Short mmCIF file of C-alpha atoms in Angstrom, two decimals:
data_model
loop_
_atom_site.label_atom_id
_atom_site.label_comp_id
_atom_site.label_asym_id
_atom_site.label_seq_id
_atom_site.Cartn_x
_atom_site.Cartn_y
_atom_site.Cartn_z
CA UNK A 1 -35.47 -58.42 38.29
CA UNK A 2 -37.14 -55.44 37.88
CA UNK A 3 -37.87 -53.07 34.61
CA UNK A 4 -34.94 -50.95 35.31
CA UNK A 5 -32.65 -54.02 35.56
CA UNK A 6 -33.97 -55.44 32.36
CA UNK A 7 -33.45 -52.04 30.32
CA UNK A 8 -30.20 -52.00 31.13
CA UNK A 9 -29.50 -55.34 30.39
CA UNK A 10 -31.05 -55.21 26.87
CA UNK A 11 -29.29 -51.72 25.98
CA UNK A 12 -25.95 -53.09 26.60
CA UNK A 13 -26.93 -56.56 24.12
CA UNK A 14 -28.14 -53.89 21.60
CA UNK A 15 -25.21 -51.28 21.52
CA UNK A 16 -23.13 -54.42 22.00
CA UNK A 17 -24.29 -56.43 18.81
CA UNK A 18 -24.93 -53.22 17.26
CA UNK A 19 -22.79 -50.37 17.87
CA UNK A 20 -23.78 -46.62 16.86
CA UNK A 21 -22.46 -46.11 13.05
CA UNK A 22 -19.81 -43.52 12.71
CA UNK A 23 -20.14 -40.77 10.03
CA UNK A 24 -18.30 -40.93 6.56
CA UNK A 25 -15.71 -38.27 8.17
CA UNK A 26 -15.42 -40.36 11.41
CA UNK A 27 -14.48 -43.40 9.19
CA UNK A 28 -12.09 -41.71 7.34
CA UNK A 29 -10.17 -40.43 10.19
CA UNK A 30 -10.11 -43.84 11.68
CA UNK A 31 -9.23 -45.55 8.65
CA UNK A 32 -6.23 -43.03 8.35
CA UNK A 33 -4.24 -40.80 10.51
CA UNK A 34 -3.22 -37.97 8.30
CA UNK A 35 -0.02 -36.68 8.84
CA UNK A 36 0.60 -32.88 8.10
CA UNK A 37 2.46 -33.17 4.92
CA UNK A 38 -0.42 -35.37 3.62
CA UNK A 39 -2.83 -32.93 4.72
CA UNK A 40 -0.77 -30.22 2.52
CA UNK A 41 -0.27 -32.71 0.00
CA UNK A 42 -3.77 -33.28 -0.83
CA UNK A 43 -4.97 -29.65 -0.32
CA UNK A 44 -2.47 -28.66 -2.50
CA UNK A 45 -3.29 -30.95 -4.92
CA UNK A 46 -7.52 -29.69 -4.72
CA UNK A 47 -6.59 -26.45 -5.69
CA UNK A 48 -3.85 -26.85 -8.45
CA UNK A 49 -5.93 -29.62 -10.26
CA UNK A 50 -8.98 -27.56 -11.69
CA UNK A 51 -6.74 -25.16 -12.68
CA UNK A 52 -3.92 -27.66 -14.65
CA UNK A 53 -6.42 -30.00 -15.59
CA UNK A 54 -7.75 -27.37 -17.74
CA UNK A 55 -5.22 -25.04 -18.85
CA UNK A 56 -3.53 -28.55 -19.88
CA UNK A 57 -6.00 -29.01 -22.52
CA UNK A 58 -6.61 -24.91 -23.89
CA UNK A 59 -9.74 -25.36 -21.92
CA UNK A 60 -9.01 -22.93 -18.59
CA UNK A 61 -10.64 -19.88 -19.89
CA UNK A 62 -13.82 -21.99 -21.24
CA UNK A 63 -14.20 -23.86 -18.00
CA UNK A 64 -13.09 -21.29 -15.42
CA UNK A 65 -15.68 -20.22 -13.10
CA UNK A 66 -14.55 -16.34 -12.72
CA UNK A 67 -15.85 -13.99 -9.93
CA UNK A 68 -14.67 -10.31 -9.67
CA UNK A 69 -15.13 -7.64 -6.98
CA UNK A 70 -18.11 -6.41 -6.12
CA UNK A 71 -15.95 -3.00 -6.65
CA UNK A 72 -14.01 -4.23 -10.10
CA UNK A 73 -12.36 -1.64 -11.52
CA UNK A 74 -13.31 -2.63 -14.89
CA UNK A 75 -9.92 -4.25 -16.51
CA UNK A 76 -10.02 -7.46 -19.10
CA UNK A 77 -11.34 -9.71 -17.35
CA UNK A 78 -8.71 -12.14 -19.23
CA UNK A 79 -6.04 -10.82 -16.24
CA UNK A 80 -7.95 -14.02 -13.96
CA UNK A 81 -6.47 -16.75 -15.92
CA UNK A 82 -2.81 -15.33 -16.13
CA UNK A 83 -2.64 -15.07 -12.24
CA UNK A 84 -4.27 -18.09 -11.58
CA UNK A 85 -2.05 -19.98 -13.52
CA UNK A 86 1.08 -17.70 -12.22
CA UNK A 87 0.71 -17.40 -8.83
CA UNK A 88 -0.52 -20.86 -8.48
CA UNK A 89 3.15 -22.37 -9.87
CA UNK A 90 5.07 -19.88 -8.02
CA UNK A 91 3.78 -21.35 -4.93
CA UNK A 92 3.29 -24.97 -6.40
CA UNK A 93 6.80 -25.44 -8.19
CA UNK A 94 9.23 -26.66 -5.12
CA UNK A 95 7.08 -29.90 -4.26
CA UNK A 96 7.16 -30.58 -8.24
CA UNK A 97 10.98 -30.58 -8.01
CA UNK A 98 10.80 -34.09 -6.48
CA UNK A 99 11.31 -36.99 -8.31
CA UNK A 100 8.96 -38.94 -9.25
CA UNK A 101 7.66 -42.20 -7.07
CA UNK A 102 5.15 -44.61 -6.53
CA UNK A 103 3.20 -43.08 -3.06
CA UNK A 104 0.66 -41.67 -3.54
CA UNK A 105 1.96 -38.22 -3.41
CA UNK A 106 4.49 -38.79 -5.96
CA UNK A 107 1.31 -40.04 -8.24
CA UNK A 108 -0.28 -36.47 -7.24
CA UNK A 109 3.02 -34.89 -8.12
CA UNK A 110 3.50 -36.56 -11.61
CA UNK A 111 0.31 -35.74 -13.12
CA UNK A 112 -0.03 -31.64 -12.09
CA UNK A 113 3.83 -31.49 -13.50
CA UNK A 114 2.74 -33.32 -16.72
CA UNK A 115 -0.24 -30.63 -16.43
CA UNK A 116 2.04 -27.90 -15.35
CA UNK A 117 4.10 -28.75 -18.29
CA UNK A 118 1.44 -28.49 -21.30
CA UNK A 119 -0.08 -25.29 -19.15
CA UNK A 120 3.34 -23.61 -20.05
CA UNK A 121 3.27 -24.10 -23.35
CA UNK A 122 -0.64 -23.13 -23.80
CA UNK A 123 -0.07 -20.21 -21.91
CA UNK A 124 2.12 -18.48 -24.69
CA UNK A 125 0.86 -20.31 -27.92
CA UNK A 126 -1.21 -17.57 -29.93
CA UNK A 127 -2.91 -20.20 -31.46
CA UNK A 128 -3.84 -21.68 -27.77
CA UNK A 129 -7.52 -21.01 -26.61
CA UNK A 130 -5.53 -20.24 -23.18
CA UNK A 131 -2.81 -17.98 -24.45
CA UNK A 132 -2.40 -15.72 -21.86
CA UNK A 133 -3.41 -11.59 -21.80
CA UNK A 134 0.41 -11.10 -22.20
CA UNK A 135 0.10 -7.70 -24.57
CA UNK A 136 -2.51 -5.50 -23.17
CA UNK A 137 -2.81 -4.14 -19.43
CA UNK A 138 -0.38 -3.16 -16.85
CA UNK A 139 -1.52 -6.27 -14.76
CA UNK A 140 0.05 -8.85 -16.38
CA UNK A 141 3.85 -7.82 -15.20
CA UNK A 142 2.86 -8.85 -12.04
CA UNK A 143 1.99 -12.32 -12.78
CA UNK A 144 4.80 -12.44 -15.04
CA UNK A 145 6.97 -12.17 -12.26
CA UNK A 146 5.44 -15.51 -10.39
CA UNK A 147 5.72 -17.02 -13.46
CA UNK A 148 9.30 -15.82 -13.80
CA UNK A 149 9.42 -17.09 -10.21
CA UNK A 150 8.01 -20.74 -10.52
CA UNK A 151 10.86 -21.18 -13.02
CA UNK A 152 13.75 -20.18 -11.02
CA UNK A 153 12.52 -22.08 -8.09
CA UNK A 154 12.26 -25.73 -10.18
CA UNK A 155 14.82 -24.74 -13.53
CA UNK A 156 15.24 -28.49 -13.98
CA UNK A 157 11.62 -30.07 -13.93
CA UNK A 158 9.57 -26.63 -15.16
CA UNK A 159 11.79 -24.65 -17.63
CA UNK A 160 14.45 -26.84 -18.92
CA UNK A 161 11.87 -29.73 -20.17
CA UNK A 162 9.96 -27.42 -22.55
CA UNK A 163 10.27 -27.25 -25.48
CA UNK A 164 12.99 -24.19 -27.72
CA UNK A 165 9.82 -22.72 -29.45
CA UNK A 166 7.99 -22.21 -25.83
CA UNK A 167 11.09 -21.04 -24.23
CA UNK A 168 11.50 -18.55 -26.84
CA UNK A 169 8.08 -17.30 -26.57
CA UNK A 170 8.48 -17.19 -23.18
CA UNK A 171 11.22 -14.82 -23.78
CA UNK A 172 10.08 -12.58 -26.21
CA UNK A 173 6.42 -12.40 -23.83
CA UNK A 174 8.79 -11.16 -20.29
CA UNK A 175 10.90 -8.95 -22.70
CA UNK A 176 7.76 -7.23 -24.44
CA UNK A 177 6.60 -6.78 -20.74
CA UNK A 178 8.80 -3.38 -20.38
CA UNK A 179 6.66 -1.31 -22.33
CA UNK A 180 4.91 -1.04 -19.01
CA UNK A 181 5.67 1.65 -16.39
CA UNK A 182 6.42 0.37 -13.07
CA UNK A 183 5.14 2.34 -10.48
CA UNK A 184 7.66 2.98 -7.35
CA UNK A 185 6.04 0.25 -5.50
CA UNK A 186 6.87 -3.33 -4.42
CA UNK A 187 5.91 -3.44 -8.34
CA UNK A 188 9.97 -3.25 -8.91
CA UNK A 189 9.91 -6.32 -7.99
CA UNK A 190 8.43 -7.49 -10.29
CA UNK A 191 10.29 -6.26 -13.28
CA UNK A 192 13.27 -7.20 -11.44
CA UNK A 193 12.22 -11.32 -11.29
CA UNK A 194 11.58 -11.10 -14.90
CA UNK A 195 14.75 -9.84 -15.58
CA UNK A 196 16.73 -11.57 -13.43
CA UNK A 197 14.68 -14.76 -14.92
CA UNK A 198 16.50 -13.81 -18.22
CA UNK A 199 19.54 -13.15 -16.83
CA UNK A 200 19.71 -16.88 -15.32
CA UNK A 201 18.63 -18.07 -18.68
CA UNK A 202 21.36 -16.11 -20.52
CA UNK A 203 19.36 -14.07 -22.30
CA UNK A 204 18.84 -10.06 -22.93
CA UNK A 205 18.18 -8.57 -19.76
CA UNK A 206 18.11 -5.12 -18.15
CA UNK A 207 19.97 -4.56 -15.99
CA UNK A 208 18.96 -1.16 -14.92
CA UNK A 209 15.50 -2.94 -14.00
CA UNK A 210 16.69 -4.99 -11.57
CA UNK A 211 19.53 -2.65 -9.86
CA UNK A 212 17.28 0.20 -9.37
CA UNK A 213 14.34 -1.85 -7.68
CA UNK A 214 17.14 -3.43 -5.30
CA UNK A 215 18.15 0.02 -4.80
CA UNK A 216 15.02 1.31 -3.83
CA UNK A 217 14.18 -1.78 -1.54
CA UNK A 218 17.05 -1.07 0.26
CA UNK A 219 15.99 2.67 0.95
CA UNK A 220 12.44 1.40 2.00
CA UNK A 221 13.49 -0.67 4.56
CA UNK A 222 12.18 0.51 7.71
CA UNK A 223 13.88 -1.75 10.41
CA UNK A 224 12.80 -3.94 12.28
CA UNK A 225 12.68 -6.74 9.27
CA UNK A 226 9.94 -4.18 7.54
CA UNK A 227 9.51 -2.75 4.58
CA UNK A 228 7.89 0.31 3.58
CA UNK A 229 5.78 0.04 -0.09
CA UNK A 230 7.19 2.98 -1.73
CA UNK A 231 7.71 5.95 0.31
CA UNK A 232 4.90 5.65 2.79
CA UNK A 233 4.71 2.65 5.12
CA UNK A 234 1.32 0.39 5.05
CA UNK A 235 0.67 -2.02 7.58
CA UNK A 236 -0.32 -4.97 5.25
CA UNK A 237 1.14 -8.15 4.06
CA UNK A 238 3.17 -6.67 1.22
CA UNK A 239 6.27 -7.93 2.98
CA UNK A 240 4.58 -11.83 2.95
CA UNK A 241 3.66 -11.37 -0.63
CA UNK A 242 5.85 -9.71 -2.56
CA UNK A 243 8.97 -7.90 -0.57
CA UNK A 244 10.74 -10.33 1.52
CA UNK A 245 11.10 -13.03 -0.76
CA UNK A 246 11.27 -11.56 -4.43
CA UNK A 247 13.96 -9.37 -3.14
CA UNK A 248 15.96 -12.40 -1.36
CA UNK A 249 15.37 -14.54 -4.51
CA UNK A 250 16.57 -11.44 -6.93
CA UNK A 251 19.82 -11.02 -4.84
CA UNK A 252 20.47 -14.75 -5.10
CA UNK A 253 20.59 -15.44 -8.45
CA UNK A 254 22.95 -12.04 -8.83
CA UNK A 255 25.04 -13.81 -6.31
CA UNK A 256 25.06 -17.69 -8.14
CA UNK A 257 26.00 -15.51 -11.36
CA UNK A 258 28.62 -13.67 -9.86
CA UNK A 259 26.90 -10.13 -11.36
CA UNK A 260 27.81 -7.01 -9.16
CA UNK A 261 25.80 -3.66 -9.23
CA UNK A 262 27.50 -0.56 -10.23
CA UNK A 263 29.92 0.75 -8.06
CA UNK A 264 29.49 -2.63 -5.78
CA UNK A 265 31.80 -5.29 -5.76
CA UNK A 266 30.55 -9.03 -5.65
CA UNK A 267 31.19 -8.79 -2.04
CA UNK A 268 29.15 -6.07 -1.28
CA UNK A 269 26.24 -8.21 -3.11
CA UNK A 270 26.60 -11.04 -1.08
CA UNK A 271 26.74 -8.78 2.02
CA UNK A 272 23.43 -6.99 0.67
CA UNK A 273 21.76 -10.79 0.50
CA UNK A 274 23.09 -12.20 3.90
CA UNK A 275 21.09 -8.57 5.19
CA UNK A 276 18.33 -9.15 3.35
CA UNK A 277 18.17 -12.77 4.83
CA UNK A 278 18.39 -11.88 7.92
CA UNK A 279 15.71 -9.32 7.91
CA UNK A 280 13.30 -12.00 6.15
CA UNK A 281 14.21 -14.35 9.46
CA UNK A 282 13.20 -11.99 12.04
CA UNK A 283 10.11 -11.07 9.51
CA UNK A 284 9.81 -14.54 10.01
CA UNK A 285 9.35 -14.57 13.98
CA UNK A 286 7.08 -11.94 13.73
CA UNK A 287 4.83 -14.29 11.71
CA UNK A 288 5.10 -16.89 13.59
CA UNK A 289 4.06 -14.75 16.90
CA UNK A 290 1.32 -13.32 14.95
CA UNK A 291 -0.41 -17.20 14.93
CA UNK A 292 -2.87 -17.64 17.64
CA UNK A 293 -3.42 -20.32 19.91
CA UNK A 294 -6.24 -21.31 17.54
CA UNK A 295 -4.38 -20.89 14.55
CA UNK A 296 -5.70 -17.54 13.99
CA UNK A 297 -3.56 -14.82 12.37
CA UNK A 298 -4.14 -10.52 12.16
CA UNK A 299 -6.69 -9.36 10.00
CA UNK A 300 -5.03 -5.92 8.26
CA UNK A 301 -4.44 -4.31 5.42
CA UNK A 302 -5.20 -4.79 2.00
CA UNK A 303 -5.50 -8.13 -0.23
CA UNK A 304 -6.48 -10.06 2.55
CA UNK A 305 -8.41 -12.87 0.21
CA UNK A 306 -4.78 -13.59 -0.63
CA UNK A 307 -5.18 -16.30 2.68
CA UNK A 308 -2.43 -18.51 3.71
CA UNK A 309 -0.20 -16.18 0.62
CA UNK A 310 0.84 -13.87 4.53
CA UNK A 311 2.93 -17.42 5.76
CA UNK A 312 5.28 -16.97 2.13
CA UNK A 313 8.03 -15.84 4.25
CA UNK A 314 8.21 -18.57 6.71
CA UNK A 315 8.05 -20.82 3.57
CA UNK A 316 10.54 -19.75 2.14
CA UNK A 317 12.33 -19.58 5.43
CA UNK A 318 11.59 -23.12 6.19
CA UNK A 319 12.11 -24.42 2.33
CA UNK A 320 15.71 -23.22 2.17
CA UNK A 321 16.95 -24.61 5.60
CA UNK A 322 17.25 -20.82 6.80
CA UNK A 323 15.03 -20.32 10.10
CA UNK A 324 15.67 -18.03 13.07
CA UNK A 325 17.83 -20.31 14.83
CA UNK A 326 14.56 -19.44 17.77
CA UNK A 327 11.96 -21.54 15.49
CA UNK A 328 12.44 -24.96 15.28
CA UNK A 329 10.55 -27.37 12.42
CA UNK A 330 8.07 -28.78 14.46
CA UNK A 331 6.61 -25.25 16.12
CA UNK A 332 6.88 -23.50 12.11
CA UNK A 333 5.16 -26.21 11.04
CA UNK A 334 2.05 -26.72 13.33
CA UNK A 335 1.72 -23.18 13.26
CA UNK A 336 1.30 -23.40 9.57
CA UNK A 337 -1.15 -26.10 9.53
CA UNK A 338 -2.83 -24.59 11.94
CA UNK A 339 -3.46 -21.66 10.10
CA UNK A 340 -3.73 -23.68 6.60
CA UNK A 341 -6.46 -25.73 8.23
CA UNK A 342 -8.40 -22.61 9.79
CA UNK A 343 -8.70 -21.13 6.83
CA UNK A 344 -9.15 -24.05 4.38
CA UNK A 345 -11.85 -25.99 6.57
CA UNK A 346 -14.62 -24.01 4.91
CA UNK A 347 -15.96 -26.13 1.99
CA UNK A 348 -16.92 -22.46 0.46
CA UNK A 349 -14.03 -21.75 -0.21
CA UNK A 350 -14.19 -23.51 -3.48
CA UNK A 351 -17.05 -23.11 -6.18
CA UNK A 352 -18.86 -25.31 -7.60
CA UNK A 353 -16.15 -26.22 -10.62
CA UNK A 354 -13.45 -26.18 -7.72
CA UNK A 355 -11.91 -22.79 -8.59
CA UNK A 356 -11.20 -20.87 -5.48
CA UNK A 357 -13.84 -18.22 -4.33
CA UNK A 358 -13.08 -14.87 -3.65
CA UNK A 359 -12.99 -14.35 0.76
CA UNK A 360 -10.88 -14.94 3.01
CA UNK A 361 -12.09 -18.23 5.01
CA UNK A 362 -14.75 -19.42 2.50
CA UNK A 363 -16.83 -16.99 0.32
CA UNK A 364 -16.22 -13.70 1.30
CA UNK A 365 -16.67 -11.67 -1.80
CA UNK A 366 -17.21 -8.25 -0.02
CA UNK A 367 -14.20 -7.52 1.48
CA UNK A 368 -12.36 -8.33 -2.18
CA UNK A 369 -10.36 -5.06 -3.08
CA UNK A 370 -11.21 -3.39 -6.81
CA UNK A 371 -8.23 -5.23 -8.34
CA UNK A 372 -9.23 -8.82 -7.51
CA UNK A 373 -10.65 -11.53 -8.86
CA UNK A 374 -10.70 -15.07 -8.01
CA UNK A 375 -7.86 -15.93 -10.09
CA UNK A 376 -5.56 -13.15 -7.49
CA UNK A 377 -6.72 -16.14 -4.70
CA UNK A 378 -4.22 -18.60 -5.78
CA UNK A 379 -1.27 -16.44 -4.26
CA UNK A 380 -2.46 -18.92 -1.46
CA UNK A 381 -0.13 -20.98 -2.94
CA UNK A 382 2.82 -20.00 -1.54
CA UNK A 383 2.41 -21.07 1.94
CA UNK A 384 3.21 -24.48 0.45
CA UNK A 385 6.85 -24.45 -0.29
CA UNK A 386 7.78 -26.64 2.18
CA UNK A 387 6.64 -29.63 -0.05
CA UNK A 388 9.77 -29.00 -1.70
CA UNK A 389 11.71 -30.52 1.05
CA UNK A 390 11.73 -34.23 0.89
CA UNK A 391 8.99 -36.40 3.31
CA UNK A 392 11.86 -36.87 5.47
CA UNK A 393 13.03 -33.51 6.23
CA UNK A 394 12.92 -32.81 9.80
CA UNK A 395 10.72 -30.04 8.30
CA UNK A 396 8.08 -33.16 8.40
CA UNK A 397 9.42 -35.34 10.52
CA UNK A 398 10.08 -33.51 13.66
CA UNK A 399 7.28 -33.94 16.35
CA UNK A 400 4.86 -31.04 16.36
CA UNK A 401 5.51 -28.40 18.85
CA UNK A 402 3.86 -25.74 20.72
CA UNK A 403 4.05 -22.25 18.94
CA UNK A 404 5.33 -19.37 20.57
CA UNK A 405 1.62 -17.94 21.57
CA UNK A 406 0.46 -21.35 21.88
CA UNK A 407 2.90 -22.16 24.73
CA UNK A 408 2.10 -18.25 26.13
CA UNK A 409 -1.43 -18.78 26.58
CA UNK A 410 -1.06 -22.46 27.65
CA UNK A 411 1.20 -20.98 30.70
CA UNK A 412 4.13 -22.60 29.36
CA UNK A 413 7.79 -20.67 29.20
CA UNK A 414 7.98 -18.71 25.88
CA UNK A 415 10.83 -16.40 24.78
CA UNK A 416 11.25 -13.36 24.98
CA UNK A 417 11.00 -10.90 21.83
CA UNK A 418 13.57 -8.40 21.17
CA UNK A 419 13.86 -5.92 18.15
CA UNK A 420 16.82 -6.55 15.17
CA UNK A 421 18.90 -4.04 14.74
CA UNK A 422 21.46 -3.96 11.93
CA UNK A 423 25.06 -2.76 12.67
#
């Protein structure tokens, strides 16, 4: 036998007896194939917890780890904690809407409601260490509004279960919020979720807030399922963040209480949200085209640090059982993992408390915009509303399939894209 011969004999004895040792990550993914929604679960859960956890106990503005612009504009600081906390339960109340149970997930869910919960009532105690910047700035209308929002998207687990001295704060704190001057922006939005907030609540509401943003929405819309943002059009997100599904939401709850705008009957409100719907699902294909093959999306506009905050409308979409009939579950939600787990995959996109850092995919800090700091990052939130539906929605369950410019670029049959046009 000659040397060759032996080598090979004692390399396959060695690797044999003793095989080459995986990596911690290669272990983990063998010891457990991670379906999407426990992918979303657990990311979710990373960036709510640091925030909860410590808001929970008045400790969020001790323990925060802020970071502004490089190009701050000079405002309280204080403004971080309130959109943090805001935008992060806008996007995070649907999946706490489930009941409670003993997977793991449910576990996850139980303890950032019980957070969520004691966060509330922190956040408008004056005697809280976290009592949020509710009475100075224009800012805070804004996160108001998500606020506003997380409660009308989970009434039964987020507002009803606090207590009548928070709730009243929490009214007196939206209604002190119109001493601020809303600028003819998507910003009438936002004074229209707060009052439409009180007007699900049955409390004082104006209603000239809310008709004369939906008014004004409706003369901004463009076609095409765009918006304009005022009176000039800007080729941004504005319709993922804010537009689409504020306005949708608004209209809703006008519907469910049966209020009409002047000189409209209760029909013609209902008509105005089945449009409005409509021109959120083809918004919604246009997302979903805009996803690379490598779970890439477009790179424009302003408030890009925002991150996976552009995929709010398909959502929303896919939360409330209201897709394009051309999207199916399974394509909506690879897409969206896709994307989730481009951007997310960068460990720098957390700091070293486990606050979110200001970029886009991991630490980015220089293409931040003068208004934001890392507290504006948790809009990233609301690409998770899907958790709301159950683990087995076909939302979940369906098989993953190829997205639209996945199948394109993979030479497989695609559909074609045609414009909406309303009648």
């Amino acid at each position: 036998m000659n040397n060759i011969k032996r080598f090979s004999i004692l390399f396959l004895l060695v690797i044999t007896i003793c095989p080459p040792q995986e990596s911690d990550a290669q272990k983990k993914k063998n010891i457990k194939n991670e379906t999407d929604r426990e992918y979303w679960c657990d990311l979710l859960y990373k960036i709510s917890a640091p925030v909860l956890s410590n808001m929970s106990e008045g400790k969020l503005q001790e323990n925060m780890l802020v970071e502004v612009s490089p190009t701050w504009d000079g405002r309280d600081i204080k403004v971080t904690y309130m959109e943090a906390f805001g935008r992060l339960m806008a996007g995070l109340a649907p999946w706490l809407s489930l009941p409670d149970d003993d997977a793991p997930e449910g576990k996850q869910r139980k303890q950032l409601r019980e957070w969520a919960l004691k966060s509330y009532a922190n956040g408008v105690d004056p005697e809280s260490p976290d009592y949020l910047l509710w009475r100075n700035e224009g800012q805070p209308l804004v996160d108001a509004a998500y606020i506003a929002n997380s409660f009308l998207r989970a009434p039964g687990q987020l507002w009803e279960p606090l207590d009548d001295l928070t709730k009243e704060r929490y009214v007196k704190e939206f209604q002190q919020l119109r001493r601020i001057d809303t600028p003819y922006t998507n910003w009438l939005l936002f004074s229209a979720m707060v009052e439409t907030f009180l007007l699900s609540v049955d409390a004082q509401y104006d209603q000239y807030r809310i008709h004369s943003a939906i008014r004004k929405i409706e003369e901004w819309y463009v076609g095409d399922g765009w918006y304009s943002d005022g009176e000039k059009f800007a080729f941004d997100y504005y319709n993922s963040y804010v537009i689409h599904p504020m306005y949708v939401e608004v209209l809703q709850v006008l519907v469910d209480k049966k209020v009409r705008l002047r000189d409209k009957s209760l029909q013609d409100v209902e008509d105005n949200l089945q449009r409005a719907k409509k021109r959120m699902q083809r918004f919604g294909v246009i997302l979903e085209r805009m996803v690379s093959p490598e779970g890439a999306i477009p790179l424009f506009g302003r408030s890009i640090t925002y991150r996976t905050g552009t995929l709010q409308p398909l959502a929303l979409l896919s939360w409330q059982e209201i897709l394009d009939p051309s999207l199916s579950n399974g394509q909506v939600r690879a897409a969206m993992t896709a994307v989730i787990k481009r951007i997310f995959t960068p460990e720098s996109n957390f700091n070293e408390k486990g606050f979110l850092t200001l970029g886009y995919c991991g630490s980015q800090p220089e293409i931040s915009d003068w208004y934001t700091n890392n507290g504006s990052m948790y809009l990233a939130s609301l690409a998770f509303l899907p958790l709301g539906l159950s683990a087995d929605h076909p939302f979940w369950t369906e098989e993953a399939q190829p997205w639209t410019s996945k199948k394109a670029y993979e030479g497989l049959n695609f559909p074609k894209d045609k414009a909406y046009h309303e009648r």
